[in-house]
Tab-separated table of C-alpha atoms (C1' of nucleotides) in Angstrom:
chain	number	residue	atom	x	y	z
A	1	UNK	CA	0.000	0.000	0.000
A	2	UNK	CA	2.859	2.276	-0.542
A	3	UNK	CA	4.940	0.856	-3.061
A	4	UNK	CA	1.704	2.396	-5.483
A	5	UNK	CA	3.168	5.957	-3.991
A	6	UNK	CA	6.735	5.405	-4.793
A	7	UNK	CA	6.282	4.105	-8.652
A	8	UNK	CA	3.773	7.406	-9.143
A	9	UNK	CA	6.558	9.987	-7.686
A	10	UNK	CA	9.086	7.772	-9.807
A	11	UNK	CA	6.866	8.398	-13.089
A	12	UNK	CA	6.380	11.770	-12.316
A	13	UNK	CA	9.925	12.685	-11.976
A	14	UNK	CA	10.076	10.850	-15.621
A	15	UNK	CA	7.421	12.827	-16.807
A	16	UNK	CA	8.766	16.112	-15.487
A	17	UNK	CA	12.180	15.235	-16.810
A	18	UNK	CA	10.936	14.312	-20.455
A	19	UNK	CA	8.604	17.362	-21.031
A	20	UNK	CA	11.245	19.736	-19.858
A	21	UNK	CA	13.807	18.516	-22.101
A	22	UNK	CA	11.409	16.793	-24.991
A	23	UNK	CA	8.403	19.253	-24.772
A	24	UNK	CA	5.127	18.277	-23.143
A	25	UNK	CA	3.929	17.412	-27.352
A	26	UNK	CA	6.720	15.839	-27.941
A	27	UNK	CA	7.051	13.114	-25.045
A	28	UNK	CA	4.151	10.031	-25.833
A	29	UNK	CA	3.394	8.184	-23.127
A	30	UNK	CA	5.385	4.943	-24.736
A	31	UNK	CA	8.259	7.272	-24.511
A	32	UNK	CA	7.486	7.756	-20.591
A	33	UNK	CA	6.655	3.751	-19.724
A	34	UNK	CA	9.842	2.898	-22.086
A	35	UNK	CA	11.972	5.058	-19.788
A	36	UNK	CA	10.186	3.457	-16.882
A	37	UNK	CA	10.373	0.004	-18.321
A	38	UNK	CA	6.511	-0.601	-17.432
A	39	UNK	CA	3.710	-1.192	-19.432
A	40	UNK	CA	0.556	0.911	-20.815
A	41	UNK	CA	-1.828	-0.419	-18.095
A	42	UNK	CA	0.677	0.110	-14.725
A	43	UNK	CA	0.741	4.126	-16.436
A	44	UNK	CA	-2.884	4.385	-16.969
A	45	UNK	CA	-3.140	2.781	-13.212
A	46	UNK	CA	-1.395	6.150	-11.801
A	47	UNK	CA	-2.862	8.318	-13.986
A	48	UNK	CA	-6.469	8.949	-15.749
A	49	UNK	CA	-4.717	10.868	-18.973
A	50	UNK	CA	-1.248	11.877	-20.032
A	51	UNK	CA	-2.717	15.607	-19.362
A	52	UNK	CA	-3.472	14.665	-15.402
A	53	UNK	CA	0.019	14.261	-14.761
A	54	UNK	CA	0.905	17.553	-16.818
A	55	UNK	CA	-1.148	19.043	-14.047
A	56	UNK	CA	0.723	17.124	-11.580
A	57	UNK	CA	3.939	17.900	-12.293
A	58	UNK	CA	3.420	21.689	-12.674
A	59	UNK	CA	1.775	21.366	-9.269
A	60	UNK	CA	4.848	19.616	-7.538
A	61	UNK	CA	7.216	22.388	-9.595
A	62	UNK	CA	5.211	25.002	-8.307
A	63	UNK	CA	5.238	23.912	-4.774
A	64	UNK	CA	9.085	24.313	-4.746
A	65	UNK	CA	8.468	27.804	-5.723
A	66	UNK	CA	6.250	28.980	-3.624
A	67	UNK	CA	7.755	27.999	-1.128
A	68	UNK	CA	11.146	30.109	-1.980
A	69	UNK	CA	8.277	33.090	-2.478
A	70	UNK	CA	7.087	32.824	0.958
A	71	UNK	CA	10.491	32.715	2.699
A	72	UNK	CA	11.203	36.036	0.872
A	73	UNK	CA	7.215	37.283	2.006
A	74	UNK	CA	8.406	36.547	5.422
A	75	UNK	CA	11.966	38.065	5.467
A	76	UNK	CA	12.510	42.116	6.246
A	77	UNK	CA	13.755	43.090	2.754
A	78	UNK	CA	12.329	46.264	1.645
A	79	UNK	CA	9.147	46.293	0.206
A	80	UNK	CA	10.123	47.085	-3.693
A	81	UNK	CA	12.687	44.339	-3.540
A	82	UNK	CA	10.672	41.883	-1.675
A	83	UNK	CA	7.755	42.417	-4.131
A	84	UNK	CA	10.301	41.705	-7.069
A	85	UNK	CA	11.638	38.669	-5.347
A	86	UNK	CA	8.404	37.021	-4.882
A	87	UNK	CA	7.783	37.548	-8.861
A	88	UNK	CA	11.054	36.249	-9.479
A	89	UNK	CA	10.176	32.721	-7.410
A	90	UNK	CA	8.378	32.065	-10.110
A	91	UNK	CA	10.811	32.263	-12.563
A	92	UNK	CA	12.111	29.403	-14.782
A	93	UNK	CA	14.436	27.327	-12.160
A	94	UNK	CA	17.497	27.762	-14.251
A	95	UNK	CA	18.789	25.485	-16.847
A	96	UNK	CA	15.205	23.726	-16.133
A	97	UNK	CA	13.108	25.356	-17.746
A	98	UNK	CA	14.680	27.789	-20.509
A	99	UNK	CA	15.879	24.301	-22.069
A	100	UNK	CA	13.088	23.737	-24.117
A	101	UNK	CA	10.121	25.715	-23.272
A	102	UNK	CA	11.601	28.702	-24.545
A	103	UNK	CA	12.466	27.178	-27.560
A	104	UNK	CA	9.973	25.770	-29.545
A	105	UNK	CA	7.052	27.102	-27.883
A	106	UNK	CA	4.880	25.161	-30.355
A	107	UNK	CA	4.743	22.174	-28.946
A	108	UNK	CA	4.625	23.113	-25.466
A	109	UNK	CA	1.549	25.650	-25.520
A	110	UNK	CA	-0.868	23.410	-23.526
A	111	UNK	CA	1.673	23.590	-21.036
A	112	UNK	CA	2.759	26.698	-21.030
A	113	UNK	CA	-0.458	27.791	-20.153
A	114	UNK	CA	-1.892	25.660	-17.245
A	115	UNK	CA	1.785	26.734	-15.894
A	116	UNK	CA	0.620	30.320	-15.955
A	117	UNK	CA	-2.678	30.026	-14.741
A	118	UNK	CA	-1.722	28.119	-11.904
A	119	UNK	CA	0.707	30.205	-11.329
A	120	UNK	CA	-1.396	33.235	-11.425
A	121	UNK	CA	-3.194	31.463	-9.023
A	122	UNK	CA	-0.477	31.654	-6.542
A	123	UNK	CA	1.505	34.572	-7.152
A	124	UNK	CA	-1.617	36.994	-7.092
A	125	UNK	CA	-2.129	36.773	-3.325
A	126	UNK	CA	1.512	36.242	-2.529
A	127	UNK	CA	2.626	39.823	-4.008
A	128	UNK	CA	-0.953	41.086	-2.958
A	129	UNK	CA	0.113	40.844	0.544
A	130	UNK	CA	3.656	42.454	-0.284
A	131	UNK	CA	1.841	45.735	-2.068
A	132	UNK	CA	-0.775	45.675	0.765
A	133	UNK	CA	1.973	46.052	3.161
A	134	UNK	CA	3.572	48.458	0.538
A	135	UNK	CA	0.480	50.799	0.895
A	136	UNK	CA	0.749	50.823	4.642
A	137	UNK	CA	4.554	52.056	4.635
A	138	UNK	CA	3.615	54.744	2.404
A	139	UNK	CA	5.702	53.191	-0.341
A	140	UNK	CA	3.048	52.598	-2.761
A	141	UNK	CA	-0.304	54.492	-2.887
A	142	UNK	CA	-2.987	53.058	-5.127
A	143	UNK	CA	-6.680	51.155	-4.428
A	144	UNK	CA	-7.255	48.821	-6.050
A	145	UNK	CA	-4.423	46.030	-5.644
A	146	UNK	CA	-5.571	42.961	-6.830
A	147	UNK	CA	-6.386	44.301	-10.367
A	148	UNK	CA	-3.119	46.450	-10.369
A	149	UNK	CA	-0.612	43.133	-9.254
A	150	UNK	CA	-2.745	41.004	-11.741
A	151	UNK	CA	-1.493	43.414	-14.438
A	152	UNK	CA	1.748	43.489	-13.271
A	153	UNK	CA	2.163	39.748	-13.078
A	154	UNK	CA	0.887	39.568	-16.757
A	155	UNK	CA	3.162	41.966	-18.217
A	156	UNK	CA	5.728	40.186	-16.609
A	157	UNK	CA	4.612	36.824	-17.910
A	158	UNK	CA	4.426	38.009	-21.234
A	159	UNK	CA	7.581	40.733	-21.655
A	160	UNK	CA	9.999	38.657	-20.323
A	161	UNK	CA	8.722	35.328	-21.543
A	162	UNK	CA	10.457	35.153	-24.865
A	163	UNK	CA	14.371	35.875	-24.832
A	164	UNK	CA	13.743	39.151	-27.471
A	165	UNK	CA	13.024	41.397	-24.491
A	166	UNK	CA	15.574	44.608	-25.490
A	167	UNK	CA	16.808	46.901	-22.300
A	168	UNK	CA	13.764	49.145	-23.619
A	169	UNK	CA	11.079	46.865	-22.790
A	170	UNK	CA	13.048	46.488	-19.191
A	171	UNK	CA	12.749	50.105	-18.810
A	172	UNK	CA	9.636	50.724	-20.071
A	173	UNK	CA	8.100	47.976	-17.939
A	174	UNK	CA	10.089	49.220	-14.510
A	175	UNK	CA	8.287	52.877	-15.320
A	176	UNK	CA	5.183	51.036	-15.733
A	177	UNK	CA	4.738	49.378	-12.537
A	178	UNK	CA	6.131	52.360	-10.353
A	179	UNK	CA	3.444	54.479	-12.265
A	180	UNK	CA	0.807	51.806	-11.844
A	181	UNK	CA	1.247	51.535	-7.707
A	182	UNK	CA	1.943	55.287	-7.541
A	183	UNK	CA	5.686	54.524	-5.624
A	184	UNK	CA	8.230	57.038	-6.035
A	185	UNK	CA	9.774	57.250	-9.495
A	186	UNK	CA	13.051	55.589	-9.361
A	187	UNK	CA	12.736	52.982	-7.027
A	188	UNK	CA	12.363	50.470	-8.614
A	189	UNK	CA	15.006	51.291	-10.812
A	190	UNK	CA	17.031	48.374	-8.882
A	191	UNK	CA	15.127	45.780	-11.200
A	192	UNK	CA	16.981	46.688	-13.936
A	193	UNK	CA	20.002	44.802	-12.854
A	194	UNK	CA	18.187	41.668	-12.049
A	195	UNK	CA	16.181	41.238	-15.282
A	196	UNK	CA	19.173	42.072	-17.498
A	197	UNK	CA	21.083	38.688	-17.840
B	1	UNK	CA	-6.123	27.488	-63.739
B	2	UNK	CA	-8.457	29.232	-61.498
B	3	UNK	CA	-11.206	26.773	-60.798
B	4	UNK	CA	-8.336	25.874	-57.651
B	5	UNK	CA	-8.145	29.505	-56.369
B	6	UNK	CA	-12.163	28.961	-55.680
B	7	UNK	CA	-11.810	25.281	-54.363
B	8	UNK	CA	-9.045	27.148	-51.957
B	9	UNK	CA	-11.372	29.918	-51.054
B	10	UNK	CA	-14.681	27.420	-50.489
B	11	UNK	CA	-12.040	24.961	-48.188
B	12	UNK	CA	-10.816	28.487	-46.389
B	13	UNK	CA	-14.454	29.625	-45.310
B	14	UNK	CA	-15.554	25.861	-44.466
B	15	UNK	CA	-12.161	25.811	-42.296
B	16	UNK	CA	-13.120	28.875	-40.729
B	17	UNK	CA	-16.584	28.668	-39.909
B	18	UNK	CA	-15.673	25.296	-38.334
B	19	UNK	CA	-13.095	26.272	-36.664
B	20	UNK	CA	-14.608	29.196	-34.923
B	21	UNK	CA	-18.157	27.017	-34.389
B	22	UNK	CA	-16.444	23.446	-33.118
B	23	UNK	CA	-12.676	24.787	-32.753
B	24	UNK	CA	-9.531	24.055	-34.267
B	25	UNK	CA	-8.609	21.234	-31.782
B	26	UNK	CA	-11.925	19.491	-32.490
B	27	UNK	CA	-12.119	19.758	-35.701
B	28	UNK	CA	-10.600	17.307	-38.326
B	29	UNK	CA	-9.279	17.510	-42.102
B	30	UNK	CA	-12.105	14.779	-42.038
B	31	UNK	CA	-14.322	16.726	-40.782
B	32	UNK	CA	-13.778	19.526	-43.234
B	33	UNK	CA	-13.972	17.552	-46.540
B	34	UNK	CA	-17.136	16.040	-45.710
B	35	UNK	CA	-18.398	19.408	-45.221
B	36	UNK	CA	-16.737	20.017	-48.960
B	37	UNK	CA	-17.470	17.200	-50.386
B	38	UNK	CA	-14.243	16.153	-51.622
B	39	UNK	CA	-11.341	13.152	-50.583
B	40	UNK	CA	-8.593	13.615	-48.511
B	41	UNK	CA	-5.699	14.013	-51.345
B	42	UNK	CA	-7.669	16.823	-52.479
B	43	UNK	CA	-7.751	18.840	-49.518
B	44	UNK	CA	-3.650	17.963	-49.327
B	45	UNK	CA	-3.392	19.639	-53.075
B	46	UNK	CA	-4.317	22.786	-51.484
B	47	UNK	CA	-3.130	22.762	-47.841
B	48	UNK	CA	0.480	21.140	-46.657
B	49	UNK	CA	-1.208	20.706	-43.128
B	50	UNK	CA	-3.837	21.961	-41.398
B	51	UNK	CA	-1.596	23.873	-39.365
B	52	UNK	CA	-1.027	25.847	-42.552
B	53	UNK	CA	-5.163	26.311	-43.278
B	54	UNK	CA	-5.260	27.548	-39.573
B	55	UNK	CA	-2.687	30.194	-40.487
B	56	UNK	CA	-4.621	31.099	-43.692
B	57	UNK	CA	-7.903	31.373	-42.384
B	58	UNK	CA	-6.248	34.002	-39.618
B	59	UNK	CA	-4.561	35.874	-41.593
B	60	UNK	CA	-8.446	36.054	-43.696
B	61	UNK	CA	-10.169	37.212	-40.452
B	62	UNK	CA	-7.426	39.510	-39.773
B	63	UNK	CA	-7.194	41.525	-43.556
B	64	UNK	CA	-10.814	42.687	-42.707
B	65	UNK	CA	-10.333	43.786	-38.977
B	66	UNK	CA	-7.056	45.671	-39.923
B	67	UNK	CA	-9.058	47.386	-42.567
B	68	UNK	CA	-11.195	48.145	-39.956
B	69	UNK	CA	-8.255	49.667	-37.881
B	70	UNK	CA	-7.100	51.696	-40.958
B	71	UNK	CA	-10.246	53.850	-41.499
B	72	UNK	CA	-10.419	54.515	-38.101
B	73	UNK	CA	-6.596	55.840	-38.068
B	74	UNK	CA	-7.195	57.793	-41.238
B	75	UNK	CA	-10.122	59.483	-39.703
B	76	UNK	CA	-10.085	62.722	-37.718
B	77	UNK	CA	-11.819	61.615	-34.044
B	78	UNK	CA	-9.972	63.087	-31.235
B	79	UNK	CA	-6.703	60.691	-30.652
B	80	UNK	CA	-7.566	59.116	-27.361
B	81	UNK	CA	-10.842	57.620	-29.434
B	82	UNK	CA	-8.521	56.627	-31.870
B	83	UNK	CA	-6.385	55.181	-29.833
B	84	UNK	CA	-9.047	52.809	-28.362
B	85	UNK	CA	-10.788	52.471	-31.833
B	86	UNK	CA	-7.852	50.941	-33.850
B	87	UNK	CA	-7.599	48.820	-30.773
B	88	UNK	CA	-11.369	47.709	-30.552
B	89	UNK	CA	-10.740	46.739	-34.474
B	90	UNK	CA	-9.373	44.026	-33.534
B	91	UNK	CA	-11.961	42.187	-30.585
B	92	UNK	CA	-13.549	39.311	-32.657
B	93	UNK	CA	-16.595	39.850	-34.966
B	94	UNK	CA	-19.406	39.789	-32.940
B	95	UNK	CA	-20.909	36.464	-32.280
B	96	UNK	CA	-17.938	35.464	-34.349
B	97	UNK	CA	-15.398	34.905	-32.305
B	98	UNK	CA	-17.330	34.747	-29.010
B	99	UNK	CA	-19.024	31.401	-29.704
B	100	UNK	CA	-16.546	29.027	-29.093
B	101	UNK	CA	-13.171	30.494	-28.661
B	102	UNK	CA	-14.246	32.021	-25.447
B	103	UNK	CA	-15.996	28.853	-23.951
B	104	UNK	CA	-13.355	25.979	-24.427
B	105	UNK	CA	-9.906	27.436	-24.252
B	106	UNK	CA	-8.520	24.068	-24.015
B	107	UNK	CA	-9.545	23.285	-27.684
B	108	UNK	CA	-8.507	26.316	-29.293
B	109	UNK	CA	-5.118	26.861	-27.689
B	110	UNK	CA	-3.149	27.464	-30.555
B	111	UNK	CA	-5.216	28.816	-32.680
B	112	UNK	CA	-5.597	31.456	-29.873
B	113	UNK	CA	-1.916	31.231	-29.571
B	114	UNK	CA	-1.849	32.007	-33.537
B	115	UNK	CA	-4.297	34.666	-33.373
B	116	UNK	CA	-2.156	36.601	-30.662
B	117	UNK	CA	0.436	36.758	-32.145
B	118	UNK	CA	-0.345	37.450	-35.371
B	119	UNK	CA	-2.446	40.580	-34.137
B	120	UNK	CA	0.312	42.222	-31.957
B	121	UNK	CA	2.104	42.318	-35.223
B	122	UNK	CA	-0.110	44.363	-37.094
B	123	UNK	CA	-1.335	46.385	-34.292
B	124	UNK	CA	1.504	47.741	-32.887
B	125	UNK	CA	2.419	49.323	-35.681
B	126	UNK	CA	-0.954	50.996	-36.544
B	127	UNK	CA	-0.939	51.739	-32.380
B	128	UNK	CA	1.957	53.655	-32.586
B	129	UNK	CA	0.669	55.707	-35.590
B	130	UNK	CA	-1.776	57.275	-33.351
B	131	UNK	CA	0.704	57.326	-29.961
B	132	UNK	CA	3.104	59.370	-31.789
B	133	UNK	CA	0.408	61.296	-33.116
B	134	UNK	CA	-0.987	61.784	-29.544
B	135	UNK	CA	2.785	62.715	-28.756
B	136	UNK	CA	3.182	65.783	-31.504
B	137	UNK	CA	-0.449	66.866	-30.242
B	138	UNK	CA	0.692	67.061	-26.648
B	139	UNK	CA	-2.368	64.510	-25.948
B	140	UNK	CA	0.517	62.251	-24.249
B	141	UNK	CA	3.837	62.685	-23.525
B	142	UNK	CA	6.586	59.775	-22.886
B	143	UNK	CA	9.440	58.135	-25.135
B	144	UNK	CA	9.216	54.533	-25.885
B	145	UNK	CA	6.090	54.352	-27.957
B	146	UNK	CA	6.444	50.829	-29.196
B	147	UNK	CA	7.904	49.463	-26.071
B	148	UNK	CA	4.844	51.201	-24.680
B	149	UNK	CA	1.956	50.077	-27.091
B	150	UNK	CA	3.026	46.851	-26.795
B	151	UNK	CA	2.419	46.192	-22.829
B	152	UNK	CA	-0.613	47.963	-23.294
B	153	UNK	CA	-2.257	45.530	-26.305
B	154	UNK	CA	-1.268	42.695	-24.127
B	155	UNK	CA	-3.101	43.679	-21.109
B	156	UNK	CA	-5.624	44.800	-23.410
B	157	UNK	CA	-5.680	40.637	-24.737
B	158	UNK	CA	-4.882	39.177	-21.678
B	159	UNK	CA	-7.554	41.306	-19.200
B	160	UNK	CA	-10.731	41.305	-21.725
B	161	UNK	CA	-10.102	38.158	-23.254
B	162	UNK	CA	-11.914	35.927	-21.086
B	163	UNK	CA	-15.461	36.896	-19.987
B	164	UNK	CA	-14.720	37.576	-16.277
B	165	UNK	CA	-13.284	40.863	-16.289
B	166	UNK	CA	-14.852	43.071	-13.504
B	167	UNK	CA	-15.762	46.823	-13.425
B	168	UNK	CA	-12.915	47.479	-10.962
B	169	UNK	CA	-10.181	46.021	-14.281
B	170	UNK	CA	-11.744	48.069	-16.476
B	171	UNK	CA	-11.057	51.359	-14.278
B	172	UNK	CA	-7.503	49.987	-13.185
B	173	UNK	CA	-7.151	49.337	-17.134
B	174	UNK	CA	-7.767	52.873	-17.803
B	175	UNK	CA	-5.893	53.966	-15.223
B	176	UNK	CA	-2.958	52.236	-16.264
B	177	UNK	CA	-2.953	52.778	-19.751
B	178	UNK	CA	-3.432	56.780	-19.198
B	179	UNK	CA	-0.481	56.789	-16.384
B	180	UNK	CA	1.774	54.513	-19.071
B	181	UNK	CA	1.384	57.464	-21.838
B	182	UNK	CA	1.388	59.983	-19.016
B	183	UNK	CA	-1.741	61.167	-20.290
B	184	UNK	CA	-4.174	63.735	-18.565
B	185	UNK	CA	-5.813	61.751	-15.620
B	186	UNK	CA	-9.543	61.154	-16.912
B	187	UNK	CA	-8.480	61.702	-20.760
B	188	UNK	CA	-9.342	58.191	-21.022
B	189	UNK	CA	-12.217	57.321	-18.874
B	190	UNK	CA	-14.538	57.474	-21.538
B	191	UNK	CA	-13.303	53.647	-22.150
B	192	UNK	CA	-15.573	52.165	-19.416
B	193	UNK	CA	-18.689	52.795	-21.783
B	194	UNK	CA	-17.389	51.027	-24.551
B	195	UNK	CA	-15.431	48.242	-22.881
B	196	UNK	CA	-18.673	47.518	-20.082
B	197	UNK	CA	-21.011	45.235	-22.255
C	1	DA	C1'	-10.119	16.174	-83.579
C	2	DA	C1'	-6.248	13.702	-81.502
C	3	DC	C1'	-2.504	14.238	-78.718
C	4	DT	C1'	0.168	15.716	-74.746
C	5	DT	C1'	0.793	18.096	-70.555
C	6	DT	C1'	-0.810	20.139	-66.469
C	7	DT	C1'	-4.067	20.518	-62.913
C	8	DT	C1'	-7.142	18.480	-59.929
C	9	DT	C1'	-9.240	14.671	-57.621
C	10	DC	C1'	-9.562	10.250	-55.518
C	11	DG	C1'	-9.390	7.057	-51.519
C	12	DA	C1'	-6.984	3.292	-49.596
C	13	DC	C1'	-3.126	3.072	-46.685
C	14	DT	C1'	0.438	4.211	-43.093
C	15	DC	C1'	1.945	5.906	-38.774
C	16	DT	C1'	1.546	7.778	-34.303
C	17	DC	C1'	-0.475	8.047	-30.182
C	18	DA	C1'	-3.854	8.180	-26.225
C	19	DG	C1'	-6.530	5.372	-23.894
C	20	DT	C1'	-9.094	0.502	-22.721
C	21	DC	C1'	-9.660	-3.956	-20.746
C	22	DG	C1'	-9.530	-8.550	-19.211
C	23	DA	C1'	-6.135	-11.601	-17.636
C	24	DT	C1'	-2.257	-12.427	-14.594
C	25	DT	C1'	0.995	-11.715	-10.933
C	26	DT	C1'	2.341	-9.784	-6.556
C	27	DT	C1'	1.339	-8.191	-2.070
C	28	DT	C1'	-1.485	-7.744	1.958
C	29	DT	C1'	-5.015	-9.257	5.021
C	30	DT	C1'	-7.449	-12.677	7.650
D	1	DA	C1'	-3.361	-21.411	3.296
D	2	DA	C1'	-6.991	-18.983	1.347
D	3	DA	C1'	-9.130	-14.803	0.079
D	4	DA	C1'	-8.952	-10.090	-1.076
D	5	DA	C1'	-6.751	-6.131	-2.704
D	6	DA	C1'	-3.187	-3.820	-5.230
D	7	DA	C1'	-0.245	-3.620	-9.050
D	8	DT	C1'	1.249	-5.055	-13.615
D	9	DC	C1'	0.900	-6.663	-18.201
D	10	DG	C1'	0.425	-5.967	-23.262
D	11	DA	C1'	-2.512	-6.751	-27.100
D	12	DC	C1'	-6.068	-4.127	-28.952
D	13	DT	C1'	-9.110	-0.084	-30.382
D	14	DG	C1'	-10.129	4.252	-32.307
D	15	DA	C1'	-9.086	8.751	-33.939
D	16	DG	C1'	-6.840	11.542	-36.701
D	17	DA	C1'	-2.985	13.677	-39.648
D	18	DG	C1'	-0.605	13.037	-43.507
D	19	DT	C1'	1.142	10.051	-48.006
D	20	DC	C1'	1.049	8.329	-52.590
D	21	DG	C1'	0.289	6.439	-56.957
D	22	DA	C1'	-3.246	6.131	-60.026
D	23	DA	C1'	-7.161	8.141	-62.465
D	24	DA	C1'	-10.065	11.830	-64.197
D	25	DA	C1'	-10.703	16.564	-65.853
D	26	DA	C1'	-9.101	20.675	-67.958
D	27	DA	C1'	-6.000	23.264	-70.783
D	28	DG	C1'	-2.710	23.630	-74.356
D	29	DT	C1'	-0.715	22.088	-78.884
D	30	DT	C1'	-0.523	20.614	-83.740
DNA sequence: AACTTTTTTCGACTCTCAGTCGATTTTTTT
DNA sequence: AAAAAAATCGACTGAGAGTCGAAAAAAGTT
């Protein structure tokens, strides 16, 4: 009665493995038991559909991340660079990610967005709390936060998604969100260095 | 040597009224040459893939919406109307669009996928037109038009693309996009009418 | 008209892949 | 040891995209 648990976090690593370096399209389930060495049924015993454990392992790679995010939440940072850091959780783990999902983002679309929903899902409240507690130093001054760190977390999604984001964009999108919560022009200015890589 | 230009055009408006009334996903090349009548080889004279009839039949919906967006630029309404206008060109054709595409993301992923992207190349440019217009005018006044237009047409898509968009995004929308072109608070706030539906 | 060439059409076939299912083996419970 | 439950097997199905060589239709040539 637990042997069931280890073969499903032993497929799951195989699955998260494969689509990050094959592409979610791109990796059949033959290719996932052949790694394995099972058969079709023992896959299908784990799992209802190749697309349930899609959803499971963006779940398990988002717990990691949140998890970074809330150790930053709970540090004493300032609030600009804590609110950047707990966007930044989210980011691609390194090598992981920018592998192949950056690449050909064709055959990773289905993917690519159940990772940002979910994600929106968790980093909405997360940075909520940070601008809420932004407002109450004086730092930022705007109603309205939800809507406003929605926005934010979008144009972040989608600027610095692709790899043809020009120092422009970077600029243009650190004026935008100091404009759109009202802080003090310039301070954010910091981000600049972090994005750039 | 043109009775295949009209076979195209009849497979191009079968592909896209299917496509917008079933989806892309859910429809087959099957499918589609029952609805024409004709075997599979034929529909392979005209089409590599279906990918490629995907891409055509965009490209068809989006000739007519960016003549849309031209008449509006070449008119002489007051450059924040404009502005929104040329943008408005572009939501899908009444029931159109709204059918299916909206309902069952999953289906239509990259046709949606398609559909963005394609767009955000052709309205930038037009976008721009009026920003820098609005610039010279004294309507706005920042550098970094494109930059600019850009990260507002994709919180423009991303925000009123699905169908649960409150009042409080459409006045944070506004907000933002004024305070991003560092327009005259209000200039803008007309928007609400024609965005609330 | 008789032919040749080009364009268009046909549909059976292949290949890939997700998912099913009943049978069998292994493990746990009693 | 027997019964029950959990785990595994792999052949099979069904759907759907794309291929290909052959045939029919249309256009061009003499």
């Amino acid at each position: 009665m637990k042997k069931g648990e280890r073969r499903k976090q032993e497929l799951l690593e195989i699955a998260y493995k494969m689509f990050l370096s094959k592409g979610y399209e791109n990796t059949s389930v033959d290719d996932i038991i052949a790694e394995a060495g099972i058969a079709k049924g023992t896959y299908y015993y784990y799992f209802p559909s190749k697309e349930q454990t899609l959803e499971e392992v963006i779940d398990l790679m988002l717990d990691k991340e949140t998890e970074r995010a809330k150790a930053i939440l709970a540090s004493d940072y300032p609030i600009e660079q804590k609110l950047v850091g707990v966007i930044a959780s989210f980011r691609p783990d390194e090598a992981e990610m920018t592998i192949k999902d950056a690449l050909h983002e064709q055959e990773n679309l289905l993917m690519h967005e159940k990772i940002k929903n979910k994600l929106m899902e968790r980093l909405v409240p997360l940075v909520c709390e940070v601008a809420e507690q932004g407002v109450r130093e004086g730092k930022f001054c705007c109603d309205n936060i939800p809507e406003r760190v929605k926005m934010i977390i979008i144009l972040s999604n989608e600027v610095f998604d692709s790899d043809n984001y020009t120092e422009t964009d970077i600029k243009v999108f650190i004026d935008t969100i100091e404009r759109m919560l009202y802080a003090k022009p310039g301070s954010m200015a910091f981000v600049a260095q972090l994005v750039r890589k």
